[in-house]
Tab-separated table of C-alpha atoms and ligand atoms in Angstrom:
chain	number	residue	atom	x	y	z
A	17	UNK	CA	-5.951	-12.538	0.910
A	18	UNK	CA	-8.865	-14.545	2.248
A	19	UNK	CA	-8.684	-17.690	4.333
A	20	UNK	CA	-9.095	-20.971	2.515
A	21	UNK	CA	-11.024	-23.844	4.071
A	22	UNK	CA	-7.659	-25.442	4.834
A	23	UNK	CA	-6.368	-22.256	6.539
A	24	UNK	CA	-9.476	-22.207	8.730
A	25	UNK	CA	-8.941	-25.822	9.700
A	26	UNK	CA	-5.313	-25.149	10.603
A	27	UNK	CA	-6.225	-22.099	12.691
A	28	UNK	CA	-8.958	-24.010	14.537
A	29	UNK	CA	-6.714	-26.997	15.271
A	30	UNK	CA	-3.827	-24.813	16.450
A	31	UNK	CA	-6.005	-22.606	18.641
A	32	UNK	CA	-7.692	-25.649	20.185
A	33	UNK	CA	-4.217	-26.818	21.210
A	34	UNK	CA	-3.017	-23.545	22.708
A	35	UNK	CA	-6.170	-21.849	23.991
A	36	UNK	CA	-5.719	-23.310	27.482
A	37	UNK	CA	-2.981	-20.698	27.767
A	38	UNK	CA	-4.986	-17.920	26.126
A	39	UNK	CA	-4.579	-15.522	29.063
A	40	UNK	CA	-0.795	-15.870	28.927
A	41	UNK	CA	-0.740	-15.480	25.158
A	42	UNK	CA	-2.847	-12.311	25.265
A	43	UNK	CA	-1.034	-10.846	28.261
A	44	UNK	CA	2.412	-11.466	26.802
A	45	UNK	CA	1.378	-10.080	23.405
A	46	UNK	CA	-0.017	-6.843	24.859
A	47	UNK	CA	3.020	-6.476	27.166
A	48	UNK	CA	5.352	-7.023	24.196
A	49	UNK	CA	3.420	-4.519	22.065
A	50	UNK	CA	3.734	-1.840	24.766
A	51	UNK	CA	7.476	-2.495	25.116
A	52	UNK	CA	8.486	-2.833	21.476
A	53	UNK	CA	6.100	-0.178	20.130
A	54	UNK	CA	6.022	2.395	22.961
A	55	UNK	CA	3.797	4.700	20.913
A	56	UNK	CA	0.940	2.271	21.688
A	57	UNK	CA	1.217	3.264	25.364
A	58	UNK	CA	-0.567	6.545	24.653
A	59	UNK	CA	-3.921	4.711	24.537
A	60	UNK	CA	-3.419	3.282	28.013
A	61	UNK	CA	-2.156	6.366	29.819
A	62	UNK	CA	-5.057	6.054	32.289
A	63	UNK	CA	-3.536	2.830	33.635
A	64	UNK	CA	-1.287	3.157	36.678
A	65	UNK	CA	1.160	0.472	35.614
A	66	UNK	CA	2.129	-0.396	32.020
A	67	UNK	CA	4.870	-2.881	32.917
A	68	UNK	CA	4.641	-6.475	31.621
A	69	UNK	CA	3.381	-7.815	34.961
A	70	UNK	CA	0.784	-5.072	35.468
A	71	UNK	CA	-2.683	-6.333	36.393
A	72	UNK	CA	-4.230	-4.002	33.778
A	73	UNK	CA	-1.942	-5.298	31.038
A	74	UNK	CA	-2.635	-8.934	31.952
A	75	UNK	CA	-6.400	-8.304	32.173
A	76	UNK	CA	-6.535	-6.534	28.806
A	77	UNK	CA	-4.462	-9.347	27.296
A	78	UNK	CA	-6.996	-11.828	28.617
A	79	UNK	CA	-9.799	-9.903	26.931
A	80	UNK	CA	-7.921	-9.771	23.637
A	81	UNK	CA	-7.304	-13.532	23.833
A	82	UNK	CA	-10.965	-14.223	24.677
A	83	UNK	CA	-11.918	-12.234	21.576
A	84	UNK	CA	-9.536	-14.355	19.511
A	85	UNK	CA	-11.135	-17.546	20.880
A	86	UNK	CA	-14.571	-16.178	20.028
A	87	UNK	CA	-13.374	-15.148	16.557
A	88	UNK	CA	-11.944	-18.614	15.860
A	89	UNK	CA	-15.414	-19.979	16.609
A	90	UNK	CA	-16.982	-17.392	14.290
A	91	UNK	CA	-14.301	-17.538	11.640
A	92	UNK	CA	-16.871	-17.418	8.824
A	93	UNK	CA	-18.391	-14.166	10.055
A	94	UNK	CA	-15.567	-12.098	11.521
A	95	UNK	CA	-16.916	-8.727	10.446
A	96	UNK	CA	-20.326	-9.422	11.971
A	97	UNK	CA	-19.030	-10.808	15.223
A	98	UNK	CA	-16.549	-7.948	15.750
A	99	UNK	CA	-18.874	-5.085	14.817
A	100	UNK	CA	-19.443	-3.862	18.387
A	101	UNK	CA	-15.729	-3.996	19.213
A	102	UNK	CA	-14.957	-2.213	15.944
A	103	UNK	CA	-17.373	0.533	16.894
A	104	UNK	CA	-15.813	0.807	20.361
A	105	UNK	CA	-12.247	1.083	19.044
A	106	UNK	CA	-13.221	3.506	16.268
A	107	UNK	CA	-15.517	5.946	18.030
A	108	UNK	CA	-14.960	5.608	21.777
A	109	UNK	CA	-11.339	4.516	22.121
A	110	UNK	CA	-10.203	6.162	18.864
A	111	UNK	CA	-7.442	3.643	18.283
A	112	UNK	CA	-5.560	4.085	15.003
A	113	UNK	CA	-6.305	0.810	13.148
A	114	UNK	CA	-2.620	0.536	12.141
A	115	UNK	CA	-2.147	-0.668	15.717
A	116	UNK	CA	-4.232	-3.796	15.073
A	117	UNK	CA	-1.500	-4.997	12.715
A	118	UNK	CA	1.136	-4.204	15.305
A	119	UNK	CA	-0.658	-6.261	17.940
A	120	UNK	CA	-1.195	-9.109	15.449
A	121	UNK	CA	2.554	-9.164	14.794
A	122	UNK	CA	3.222	-9.399	18.516
A	123	UNK	CA	0.712	-12.218	18.907
A	124	UNK	CA	2.562	-14.186	16.202
A	125	UNK	CA	5.902	-13.651	17.943
A	126	UNK	CA	4.477	-14.812	21.277
A	127	UNK	CA	2.890	-17.898	19.700
A	128	UNK	CA	6.102	-18.798	17.867
A	129	UNK	CA	8.064	-18.440	21.103
A	130	UNK	CA	5.629	-20.332	23.323
A	131	UNK	CA	4.882	-23.156	20.876
A	132	UNK	CA	8.003	-23.633	18.739
A	133	UNK	CA	7.062	-27.171	17.683
A	134	UNK	CA	3.433	-26.499	16.732
A	135	UNK	CA	4.265	-23.203	15.036
A	136	UNK	CA	5.096	-24.709	11.662
A	137	UNK	CA	5.384	-22.615	8.468
A	138	UNK	CA	1.835	-23.731	7.526
A	139	UNK	CA	0.493	-22.656	10.932
A	140	UNK	CA	2.406	-19.372	10.676
A	141	UNK	CA	0.863	-18.560	7.306
A	142	UNK	CA	-2.696	-19.511	8.298
A	143	UNK	CA	-2.469	-17.541	11.558
A	144	UNK	CA	-1.024	-14.540	9.759
A	145	UNK	CA	-3.989	-14.534	7.368
A	146	UNK	CA	-6.453	-15.048	10.225
A	147	UNK	CA	-5.052	-12.196	12.338
A	148	UNK	CA	-5.046	-9.930	9.279
A	149	UNK	CA	-8.707	-10.823	8.702
A	150	UNK	CA	-9.443	-10.119	12.364
A	151	UNK	CA	-7.708	-6.721	12.103
A	152	UNK	CA	-9.698	-5.969	8.941
A	153	UNK	CA	-12.939	-6.876	10.723
A	154	UNK	CA	-12.017	-4.621	13.657
A	155	UNK	CA	-11.467	-1.826	11.125
A	156	UNK	CA	-14.896	-2.087	9.474
A	157	UNK	CA	-16.360	0.856	11.399
A	158	UNK	CA	-13.515	3.168	10.413
A	159	UNK	CA	-14.687	3.301	6.820
B	216	HNI	NI1	-8.491	-3.275	22.380
B	216	HNI	C1	-10.407	-2.498	25.121
B	216	HNI	C2	-10.135	-6.297	22.111
B	216	HNI	C3	-6.420	-4.190	19.811
B	216	HNI	C4	-6.718	-0.367	22.771
B	216	HNI	N1	-9.988	-4.200	23.405
B	216	HNI	C5	-10.637	-3.723	24.518
B	216	HNI	C6	-11.612	-4.699	24.959
B	216	HNI	C7	-11.516	-5.767	24.116
B	216	HNI	C8	-10.500	-5.454	23.143
B	216	HNI	C9	-12.330	-7.056	24.166
B	216	HNI	C10	-12.553	-4.544	26.130
B	216	HNI	C11	-13.827	-3.948	25.599
B	216	HNI	C12	-14.841	-3.685	26.660
B	216	HNI	O1	-14.468	-3.317	27.776
B	216	HNI	O2	-16.030	-3.833	26.334
B	216	HNI	N2	-8.325	-4.915	21.171
B	216	HNI	C13	-9.112	-6.034	21.203
B	216	HNI	C14	-8.698	-6.920	20.137
B	216	HNI	C15	-7.646	-6.338	19.503
B	216	HNI	C16	-7.425	-5.072	20.161
B	216	HNI	C17	-9.334	-8.277	19.843
B	216	HNI	C18	-6.820	-6.815	18.346
B	216	HNI	C19	-6.533	-8.062	18.110
B	216	HNI	N3	-6.891	-2.424	21.447
B	216	HNI	C20	-6.162	-2.987	20.455
B	216	HNI	C21	-5.015	-2.139	20.123
B	216	HNI	C22	-5.094	-1.039	20.955
B	216	HNI	C23	-6.278	-1.239	21.790
B	216	HNI	C24	-3.985	-2.474	19.079
B	216	HNI	C25	-4.186	0.139	21.053
B	216	HNI	C26	-2.902	0.126	20.740
B	216	HNI	N4	-8.576	-1.691	23.693
B	216	HNI	C27	-7.739	-0.588	23.665
B	216	HNI	C28	-8.067	0.273	24.765
B	216	HNI	C29	-9.127	-0.349	25.469
B	216	HNI	C30	-9.425	-1.584	24.747
B	216	HNI	C31	-7.409	1.607	25.090
B	216	HNI	C32	-9.800	0.141	26.743
B	216	HNI	C33	-8.945	-0.393	27.879
B	216	HNI	C34	-9.307	0.117	29.238
B	216	HNI	O3	-9.214	-0.662	30.200
B	216	HNI	O4	-9.639	1.293	29.382
């Protein structure tokens, strides 16, 4: 399911509105992922603290959110722009790509909770497609 021109517009407009809180969005989404899907904690066992307020969790969330901002700007070339990160997750971090979908789901929940008015059904659908495309791009190096 690829993104239509309209979907891209919706994603860009929504992200422009919320990206001032990108660090919170990313931090909350990673914290939620670790809580609701505890199997994801295995990848971060080298961190001292995996609680929602942990500095490592917040910092990683910030990096995830920065990648989303960058990907919104490069929405027409997701696979190209995420190639290095795909390589890192595939060969160095060895993250099962099924987890990208899990994190995407958590990002949607956080966005819906933080921005209940802006998170319309149209925004929900466009963001869902965008995050799926991002997860696909991150999975390129696994093939
Ligand atoms: Ni992910 C590191 C982006 C999903 C496990 N990850 C990063 C970094 C970025 C990043 C950026 C920092 C790279 C660097 O240091 O050069 N990760 C993303 C994005 C997504 C994602 C954009 C999906 C939207 N990562 C996941 C998932 C897992 C994951 C779903 C596991 C469940 N990532 C990691 C681990 C690291 C990591 C582990 C290294 C963290 C550390 O501090 O050691």
